[in-house]
Coordinates of C-alpha atoms in Angstrom, one line a residue:
X1 CA 0.0 0.0 0.0
X2 CA 2.9 2.4 0.9
X3 CA 4.6 1.8 -2.4
X4 CA 1.3 2.4 -4.3
X5 CA 0.8 5.8 -2.5
X6 CA 4.4 6.7 -3.2
X7 CA 4.0 5.9 -6.9
X8 CA 0.8 7.9 -7.3
X9 CA 2.3 10.9 -5.5
X10 CA 5.3 10.7 -7.9
X11 CA 2.9 10.7 -10.9
X12 CA 1.1 13.7 -9.5
X13 CA 4.3 15.6 -8.9
X14 CA 5.5 14.8 -12.4
X15 CA 2.2 16.2 -13.7
X16 CA 2.7 19.5 -11.8
X17 CA 6.2 20.0 -13.2
X18 CA 5.0 19.4 -16.8
X19 CA 2.1 21.9 -16.3
X20 CA 4.5 24.6 -15.1
X21 CA 6.8 24.1 -18.1
X22 CA 4.0 24.1 -20.8
X23 CA 0.4 24.9 -20.2
X24 CA -0.5 23.6 -23.7
X25 CA 0.5 20.1 -22.6
X26 CA -1.8 20.1 -19.6
X27 CA -4.7 18.3 -21.2
X28 CA -2.7 15.5 -22.8
X29 CA -0.7 14.9 -19.7
X30 CA -3.8 14.8 -17.6
X31 CA -5.2 12.2 -19.9
X32 CA -2.0 10.1 -19.7
X33 CA -2.0 10.4 -15.9
X34 CA -5.6 9.5 -15.7
X35 CA -5.0 6.3 -17.7
X36 CA -2.1 5.4 -15.5
X37 CA -4.1 5.9 -12.4
X38 CA -7.0 3.7 -13.8
X39 CA -4.6 0.9 -14.4
X40 CA -2.9 1.3 -11.0
X41 CA -6.2 1.2 -9.2
X42 CA -7.3 -1.7 -11.3
X43 CA -4.1 -3.6 -10.5
X44 CA -4.6 -2.8 -6.8
X45 CA -8.2 -4.1 -6.9
X46 CA -7.2 -7.3 -8.7
X47 CA -4.2 -7.9 -6.5
X48 CA -6.4 -7.6 -3.4
X49 CA -8.7 -10.4 -4.6
X50 CA -8.3 -13.9 -3.3
X51 CA -8.1 -15.8 -6.5
X52 CA -8.2 -19.6 -6.6
X53 CA -4.9 -21.4 -7.0
X54 CA -3.8 -22.6 -10.4
X55 CA -1.5 -21.9 -13.3
X56 CA -2.0 -19.4 -16.1
X57 CA 0.6 -21.1 -18.3
X58 CA 2.5 -19.3 -21.1
X59 CA 1.9 -15.7 -22.1
X60 CA -0.9 -15.3 -24.7
X61 CA -1.6 -19.0 -25.2
X62 CA -1.9 -19.9 -21.5
X63 CA -2.7 -23.6 -21.3
X64 CA -4.7 -23.8 -24.5
X65 CA -2.6 -26.5 -26.1
X66 CA -2.9 -28.8 -23.1
X67 CA -6.6 -28.1 -22.9
X68 CA -7.4 -28.9 -26.5
X69 CA -5.0 -31.8 -26.5
X70 CA -6.8 -33.4 -23.6
X71 CA -10.3 -32.9 -25.1
X72 CA -9.2 -34.5 -28.4
X73 CA -7.6 -37.5 -26.5
X74 CA -9.1 -40.7 -25.2
X75 CA -8.9 -39.3 -21.7
X76 CA -10.3 -35.8 -21.9
X77 CA -11.1 -35.7 -18.2
X78 CA -7.3 -35.9 -17.4
X79 CA -6.8 -32.1 -17.8
X80 CA -9.4 -31.4 -15.1
X81 CA -8.6 -34.4 -12.8
X82 CA -4.9 -33.3 -12.6
X83 CA -5.8 -29.7 -11.8
X84 CA -8.4 -30.8 -9.1
X85 CA -5.8 -33.1 -7.5
X86 CA -3.2 -30.3 -7.4
X87 CA -5.3 -27.2 -6.7
X88 CA -8.8 -28.3 -5.6
X89 CA -12.3 -28.1 -7.1
X90 CA -11.9 -24.4 -7.9
X91 CA -8.8 -23.4 -9.9
X92 CA -7.6 -20.8 -12.3
X93 CA -6.1 -21.3 -15.8
X94 CA -5.8 -19.4 -19.0
X95 CA -7.3 -21.0 -22.1
X96 CA -8.3 -19.8 -25.6
X97 CA -7.2 -16.3 -24.9
X98 CA -9.0 -15.7 -21.6
X99 CA -8.1 -16.0 -17.9
X100 CA -10.6 -18.6 -16.6
X101 CA -11.8 -20.0 -13.3
X102 CA -12.9 -23.6 -13.5
X103 CA -15.5 -24.8 -11.0
X104 CA -15.9 -28.6 -10.5
X105 CA -18.6 -30.7 -9.0
X106 CA -22.4 -30.3 -8.7
X107 CA -22.1 -27.2 -6.5
X108 CA -20.0 -25.5 -9.1
X109 CA -22.3 -26.6 -11.9
X110 CA -25.3 -25.3 -10.0
X111 CA -23.6 -22.0 -9.4
X112 CA -23.2 -21.3 -13.1
X113 CA -26.3 -23.0 -14.6
X114 CA -28.8 -21.7 -12.1
X115 CA -27.6 -18.1 -12.3
X116 CA -27.9 -17.2 -15.9
X117 CA -28.4 -13.5 -16.3
X118 CA -28.2 -13.1 -12.5
X119 CA -24.5 -13.7 -11.8
X120 CA -23.2 -14.8 -15.2
X121 CA -23.9 -14.3 -18.9
X122 CA -23.1 -16.6 -21.8
X123 CA -19.6 -15.7 -23.0
X124 CA -17.7 -18.1 -25.3
X125 CA -14.1 -17.4 -26.2
X126 CA -13.7 -14.6 -28.8
X127 CA -12.0 -17.0 -31.2
X128 CA -15.0 -19.3 -31.2
X129 CA -17.4 -16.4 -31.6
X130 CA -15.5 -15.2 -34.7
X131 CA -16.1 -18.6 -36.2
X132 CA -19.7 -19.1 -35.2
X133 CA -21.1 -15.6 -35.1
X134 CA -21.7 -12.8 -32.5
X135 CA -25.3 -12.5 -33.5
X136 CA -26.1 -16.2 -32.8
X137 CA -28.0 -17.5 -29.8
X138 CA -24.7 -18.2 -28.0
X139 CA -23.7 -14.5 -28.4
X140 CA -27.0 -13.0 -27.1
X141 CA -28.0 -12.2 -23.6
X142 CA -31.2 -11.0 -21.9
X143 CA -34.0 -9.9 -24.1
X144 CA -32.1 -10.5 -27.3
X145 CA -31.4 -14.1 -26.2
X146 CA -35.2 -14.6 -25.4
X147 CA -36.2 -13.3 -28.9
X148 CA -33.9 -15.8 -30.7
X149 CA -35.1 -18.6 -28.5
X150 CA -38.7 -17.6 -29.4
X151 CA -37.8 -17.9 -33.1
X152 CA -36.3 -21.3 -32.6
X153 CA -39.3 -22.5 -30.6
X154 CA -41.4 -22.5 -33.7
X155 CA -39.1 -25.1 -35.1
X156 CA -38.3 -27.2 -32.0
X157 CA -41.6 -27.5 -30.2
X158 CA -43.0 -31.1 -29.7
X159 CA -45.6 -30.8 -32.5
X160 CA -43.1 -29.5 -35.0
X161 CA -40.7 -32.3 -34.1
X162 CA -43.4 -34.9 -34.7
X163 CA -44.1 -33.3 -38.1
X164 CA -40.4 -33.8 -39.1
X165 CA -40.3 -37.4 -38.2
X166 CA -41.5 -38.8 -41.6
X167 CA -38.8 -36.8 -43.4
X168 CA -36.1 -38.0 -40.9
X169 CA -37.4 -41.6 -41.2
X170 CA -37.2 -41.5 -45.0
X171 CA -33.6 -40.1 -44.9
X172 CA -32.5 -42.7 -42.4
X173 CA -34.0 -45.6 -44.3
X174 CA -32.4 -44.4 -47.6
X175 CA -29.0 -44.1 -45.8
X176 CA -29.2 -47.6 -44.3
X177 CA -30.2 -49.1 -47.7
X178 CA -27.4 -47.4 -49.5
X179 CA -24.6 -47.6 -47.0
X180 CA -25.3 -50.5 -44.5
X181 CA -27.5 -53.1 -46.0
X182 CA -25.8 -56.2 -47.2
X183 CA -22.3 -55.2 -45.8
X184 CA -20.3 -57.2 -43.4
X185 CA -18.4 -54.2 -42.1
X186 CA -18.9 -50.5 -42.1
X187 CA -17.0 -47.4 -40.8
X188 CA -19.4 -45.9 -38.5
X189 CA -18.0 -42.4 -37.9
X190 CA -17.9 -41.1 -41.5
X191 CA -21.3 -42.7 -42.1
X192 CA -22.8 -40.9 -39.1
X193 CA -21.3 -37.6 -40.2
X194 CA -22.9 -38.0 -43.6
X195 CA -26.3 -39.0 -42.2
X196 CA -26.5 -36.4 -39.5
X197 CA -25.5 -33.6 -41.9
X198 CA -28.0 -34.7 -44.6
X199 CA -30.8 -34.7 -42.1
X200 CA -29.8 -31.3 -40.8
X201 CA -29.5 -29.8 -44.3
X202 CA -32.9 -31.2 -45.1
X203 CA -34.6 -29.9 -42.0
X204 CA -32.8 -26.6 -41.9
X205 CA -32.7 -25.6 -45.6
X206 CA -34.6 -28.3 -47.5
X207 CA -31.4 -29.1 -49.5
X208 CA -31.0 -32.4 -51.2
X209 CA -28.6 -31.6 -54.0
X210 CA -25.5 -33.9 -53.5
X211 CA -23.0 -31.4 -54.8
X212 CA -24.3 -28.5 -52.6
X213 CA -24.5 -30.9 -49.6
X214 CA -20.9 -32.0 -50.0
X215 CA -19.6 -28.4 -50.3
X216 CA -21.6 -27.3 -47.1
X217 CA -20.4 -30.4 -45.3
X218 CA -16.7 -29.8 -46.1
X219 CA -17.0 -26.1 -44.9
X220 CA -18.7 -27.2 -41.7
X221 CA -15.9 -29.8 -41.0
X222 CA -13.3 -27.1 -41.5
X223 CA -15.0 -24.6 -39.2
X224 CA -15.4 -27.3 -36.5
X225 CA -11.7 -28.2 -36.6
X226 CA -10.9 -24.5 -36.3
X227 CA -13.1 -24.3 -33.1
X228 CA -10.7 -26.8 -31.4
X229 CA -7.5 -25.3 -32.6
X230 CA -5.1 -22.7 -31.2
X231 CA -6.6 -19.4 -32.3
X232 CA -3.6 -18.1 -34.3
X233 CA -4.8 -16.0 -37.3
X234 CA -2.0 -16.4 -39.8
X235 CA -2.0 -18.1 -43.2
X236 CA -1.9 -21.9 -43.1
X237 CA -3.3 -22.4 -39.6
X238 CA -6.5 -24.3 -38.9
X239 CA -7.9 -21.1 -37.4
X240 CA -7.4 -19.1 -40.5
X241 CA -8.8 -21.9 -42.7
X242 CA -11.8 -21.9 -40.4
X243 CA -12.3 -18.1 -40.9
X244 CA -12.1 -18.5 -44.7
X245 CA -14.6 -21.4 -44.6
X246 CA -16.9 -19.3 -42.5
X247 CA -16.8 -16.5 -45.2
X248 CA -17.7 -19.0 -47.9
X249 CA -20.5 -20.5 -45.7
X250 CA -21.9 -17.0 -45.3
X251 CA -22.0 -16.5 -49.1
X252 CA -23.9 -19.8 -49.6
X253 CA -26.4 -18.9 -46.8
X254 CA -26.9 -15.4 -48.1
X255 CA -27.8 -16.9 -51.5
X256 CA -30.2 -19.4 -49.9
X257 CA -31.9 -16.6 -47.9
X258 CA -32.4 -14.5 -51.1
X259 CA -33.9 -17.4 -53.0
X260 CA -36.2 -18.5 -50.2
X261 CA -37.4 -14.9 -49.5
X262 CA -38.5 -14.7 -53.1
X263 CA -40.1 -18.2 -52.9
X264 CA -42.1 -17.2 -49.8
X265 CA -43.3 -14.0 -51.5
X266 CA -44.5 -15.9 -54.6
X267 CA -46.1 -18.7 -52.5
X268 CA -43.7 -21.5 -53.8
X269 CA -42.4 -22.0 -50.2
X270 CA -44.4 -22.2 -47.0
X271 CA -43.6 -20.6 -43.6
X272 CA -43.1 -23.8 -41.8
X273 CA -41.4 -26.1 -44.3
X274 CA -37.9 -25.8 -42.6
X275 CA -35.9 -23.7 -40.2
X276 CA -35.0 -21.2 -42.9
X277 CA -38.6 -20.4 -43.6
X278 CA -39.3 -20.2 -39.8
X279 CA -36.5 -17.7 -39.4
X280 CA -37.5 -15.6 -42.4
X281 CA -41.2 -15.3 -41.3
X282 CA -40.6 -14.8 -37.6
X283 CA -41.4 -11.4 -36.0
X284 CA -41.1 -10.5 -32.4
X285 CA -43.8 -8.8 -30.3
X286 CA -43.0 -5.4 -31.9
X287 CA -43.2 -6.8 -35.4
X288 CA -39.4 -6.8 -36.0
X289 CA -38.0 -9.6 -38.1
X290 CA -34.6 -11.2 -37.6
X291 CA -31.8 -9.6 -39.7
X292 CA -30.0 -11.6 -42.3
X293 CA -26.9 -11.4 -40.1
X294 CA -28.8 -12.9 -37.2
X295 CA -30.2 -15.7 -39.4
X296 CA -26.7 -16.5 -40.9
X297 CA -25.0 -16.5 -37.5
X298 CA -27.7 -18.7 -36.0
X299 CA -27.4 -21.2 -38.8
X300 CA -23.7 -21.4 -38.3
X301 CA -24.1 -21.9 -34.6
X302 CA -26.9 -24.5 -34.9
X303 CA -25.1 -26.5 -37.6
X304 CA -22.1 -26.7 -35.3
X305 CA -24.0 -27.5 -32.2
X306 CA -26.3 -30.1 -33.7
X307 CA -23.7 -31.8 -35.9
X308 CA -20.7 -32.6 -33.6
X309 CA -22.7 -33.6 -30.6
X310 CA -25.1 -35.9 -32.4
X311 CA -22.4 -37.5 -34.5
X312 CA -20.4 -38.1 -31.3
X313 CA -23.3 -39.7 -29.4
X314 CA -24.4 -42.0 -32.2
X315 CA -20.9 -43.2 -33.0
X316 CA -20.1 -43.9 -29.4
X317 CA -23.4 -45.7 -28.9
X318 CA -22.6 -48.1 -31.8
X319 CA -19.1 -48.6 -30.3
X320 CA -20.4 -49.5 -26.9
X321 CA -23.1 -51.8 -28.1
X322 CA -20.6 -53.7 -30.3
X323 CA -18.5 -54.4 -27.2
X324 CA -21.5 -55.2 -24.9
X325 CA -23.5 -58.0 -26.7
X326 CA -26.0 -58.4 -23.8
X327 CA -27.0 -54.7 -24.1
X328 CA -27.1 -55.0 -27.9
X329 CA -29.5 -57.9 -27.7
X330 CA -31.8 -56.1 -25.4
X331 CA -31.9 -53.1 -27.8
X332 CA -32.6 -55.5 -30.7
X333 CA -35.5 -57.2 -28.9
X334 CA -37.0 -53.8 -27.9
X335 CA -36.9 -52.6 -31.5
X336 CA -38.3 -55.9 -32.8
X337 CA -41.2 -55.6 -30.3
X338 CA -42.0 -52.1 -31.6
X339 CA -41.8 -53.2 -35.2
X340 CA -44.0 -56.3 -34.5
X341 CA -46.9 -54.1 -33.5
X342 CA -46.7 -52.0 -36.7
X343 CA -48.2 -52.7 -40.1
X344 CA -45.8 -53.2 -43.0
X345 CA -44.2 -49.9 -44.3
X346 CA -45.9 -47.8 -41.6
X347 CA -43.6 -45.0 -40.4
X348 CA -42.2 -44.9 -36.9
X349 CA -44.2 -42.3 -34.8
X350 CA -43.8 -40.3 -31.6
X351 CA -45.4 -43.1 -29.5
X352 CA -42.8 -45.6 -30.8
X353 CA -40.0 -43.3 -29.7
X354 CA -41.5 -43.1 -26.2
X355 CA -41.6 -46.9 -26.0
X356 CA -37.9 -47.2 -26.7
X357 CA -37.1 -47.1 -22.9
X358 CA -34.1 -49.3 -22.8
X359 CA -32.7 -47.8 -26.0
X360 CA -32.9 -44.4 -24.4
X361 CA -31.1 -45.7 -21.3
X362 CA -28.3 -46.9 -23.6
X363 CA -28.1 -43.4 -25.1
X364 CA -28.1 -41.8 -21.6
X365 CA -25.3 -44.1 -20.5
X366 CA -23.3 -43.3 -23.6
X367 CA -23.6 -39.6 -22.9
X368 CA -22.5 -40.1 -19.3
X369 CA -19.4 -42.0 -20.4
X370 CA -18.7 -39.8 -23.4
X371 CA -20.3 -36.4 -22.9
X372 CA -21.3 -34.7 -26.1
X373 CA -20.1 -31.4 -24.6
X374 CA -17.2 -30.8 -22.2
X375 CA -19.0 -27.9 -20.5
X376 CA -19.6 -24.3 -21.2
X377 CA -18.1 -20.9 -20.6
X378 CA -19.8 -18.0 -18.9
X379 CA -18.7 -14.5 -17.8
X380 CA -19.4 -13.1 -14.4
X381 CA -21.5 -10.0 -14.4
X382 CA -20.0 -9.0 -11.0
X383 CA -17.3 -10.4 -8.7
X384 CA -18.5 -13.8 -7.4
X385 CA -17.5 -15.1 -4.0
X386 CA -17.5 -18.8 -4.0
X387 CA -15.8 -21.5 -1.9
X388 CA -13.6 -18.9 -0.2
X389 CA -12.3 -17.4 -3.4
X390 CA -13.3 -14.5 -5.7
X391 CA -14.1 -15.1 -9.3
X392 CA -13.5 -11.6 -10.9
X393 CA -15.8 -9.8 -13.2
X394 CA -14.4 -9.9 -16.7
X395 CA -12.8 -13.3 -16.4
X396 CA -14.3 -16.4 -17.9
X397 CA -15.8 -19.1 -15.7
X398 CA -16.2 -22.8 -16.9
X399 CA -18.2 -25.7 -15.7
X400 CA -17.4 -29.2 -17.1
X401 CA -19.2 -32.5 -17.4
X402 CA -15.9 -34.3 -16.6
X403 CA -16.1 -33.2 -13.0
X404 CA -19.1 -35.4 -12.3
X405 CA -19.9 -37.9 -15.1
X406 CA -17.0 -40.2 -14.3
X407 CA -16.9 -40.0 -10.5
X408 CA -17.6 -42.9 -8.2
X409 CA -19.3 -40.6 -5.6
X410 CA -22.1 -39.8 -8.1
X411 CA -22.3 -42.9 -10.3
X412 CA -21.6 -46.4 -9.0
X413 CA -18.8 -48.2 -11.0
X414 CA -18.6 -45.2 -13.4
X415 CA -16.1 -47.0 -15.7
X416 CA -18.7 -49.7 -16.6
X417 CA -21.2 -49.4 -19.3
X418 CA -24.4 -50.1 -17.4
X419 CA -27.5 -48.5 -19.1
X420 CA -29.8 -50.0 -16.5
X421 CA -28.4 -47.5 -13.9
X422 CA -30.8 -45.0 -15.3
X423 CA -33.7 -47.2 -14.5
X424 CA -32.4 -48.4 -11.1
X425 CA -31.0 -45.1 -9.9
X426 CA -33.1 -42.9 -12.1
X427 CA -34.6 -40.2 -10.0
X428 CA -31.9 -40.7 -7.3
X429 CA -29.2 -39.2 -9.5
X430 CA -27.7 -36.2 -7.7
X431 CA -28.9 -32.9 -9.3
X432 CA -26.3 -31.2 -11.5
X433 CA -24.2 -34.4 -11.9
X434 CA -25.7 -35.7 -15.2
X435 CA -25.5 -32.8 -17.6
X436 CA -24.8 -34.0 -21.2
X437 CA -26.2 -30.9 -22.7
X438 CA -26.2 -28.6 -19.7
X439 CA -29.1 -27.8 -17.3
X440 CA -31.4 -26.6 -20.1
X441 CA -32.0 -30.1 -21.3
X442 CA -32.3 -32.1 -18.0
X443 CA -35.9 -32.9 -18.8
X444 CA -34.8 -34.5 -22.0
X445 CA -33.1 -37.1 -19.9

């Protein structure tokens, strides 16, 4: 404190000397001194906070390389487990360009997920926002976030989902006949990527042209790889390639918007035929439509969010069933039972999905063992005092599925694939421990 007072007095004295020598420099010097004092007081404030223990890593890149490396490995939880063992359930790090506080366990998950727009706002790293769009749902807060969610509700409500089932069923059947039927062995991951993207393109834009699908698919893959790369914007890096791919994606989406807007005006297209039409015909309570930039950014975000997570869950489900024949046989028998009650060539309906109880337990257990998302970033609206530490305003705060999904204290024998746990333990699962898609989709479990 004494050294701080001494330094500020020296700055003030220096200012007085300059003012005596040249009155014309008074304003500029005052501005400089003001800036210096702001930084000094900010430093004093930050240094007085009791931050959690941890390691900020190297300048600029922090621990980003270790973080992304772990998430792309077979043991993504290792990054978090090692930190918790060394520093405890609350620790600091620096990843993807931001100083970050990581909170682990159900209490930490609850702190973040139950205080949206109260203590924290959505705040993904700037590099990811450049790739996915500032005007997307993930970049909105408060009233703007609510409006975009309202636009999406017209596409994602239960009745709308039921209406999409015939289109999805037809696409899945075509895919199986062309790529699986009559083959002794298949490569699941690339096939799941193709299937999920073709369904998304059909439901989002009503696109079926193979050439256009392939181009969009390649651009999406490039952007997704850039999202899990070190954000260095120089030629040749994955991040720069991702930015270039995003520009090309914007051009395609702009063209689709222009054509669809014309089709809607002429009556060729309907207002509910896909997500593009829903976005273009949406208006908020004041009669304001979404801007083209908002539509493009939201498509970029939704493509990214729906693609990687769905592909991951489907691929890992097949892998786990292939190595657990008893579980596989139970799924087969459940599916045969549902098909046995249907007339030939009759489509699967909403009731059939609800009857797939054991199949859903298999998917739940897959998401527990291999979470589709590692967690999510938020930004404190104000300083947050938690577990004896201060989480400063302006930093990032991160919750992670890996702090609970694989822990013995929440799931008995967590290393074992045991779908029946969701029937046996079901409602007894500790709140905020099973969060495959965050707290917003806990009812979906």
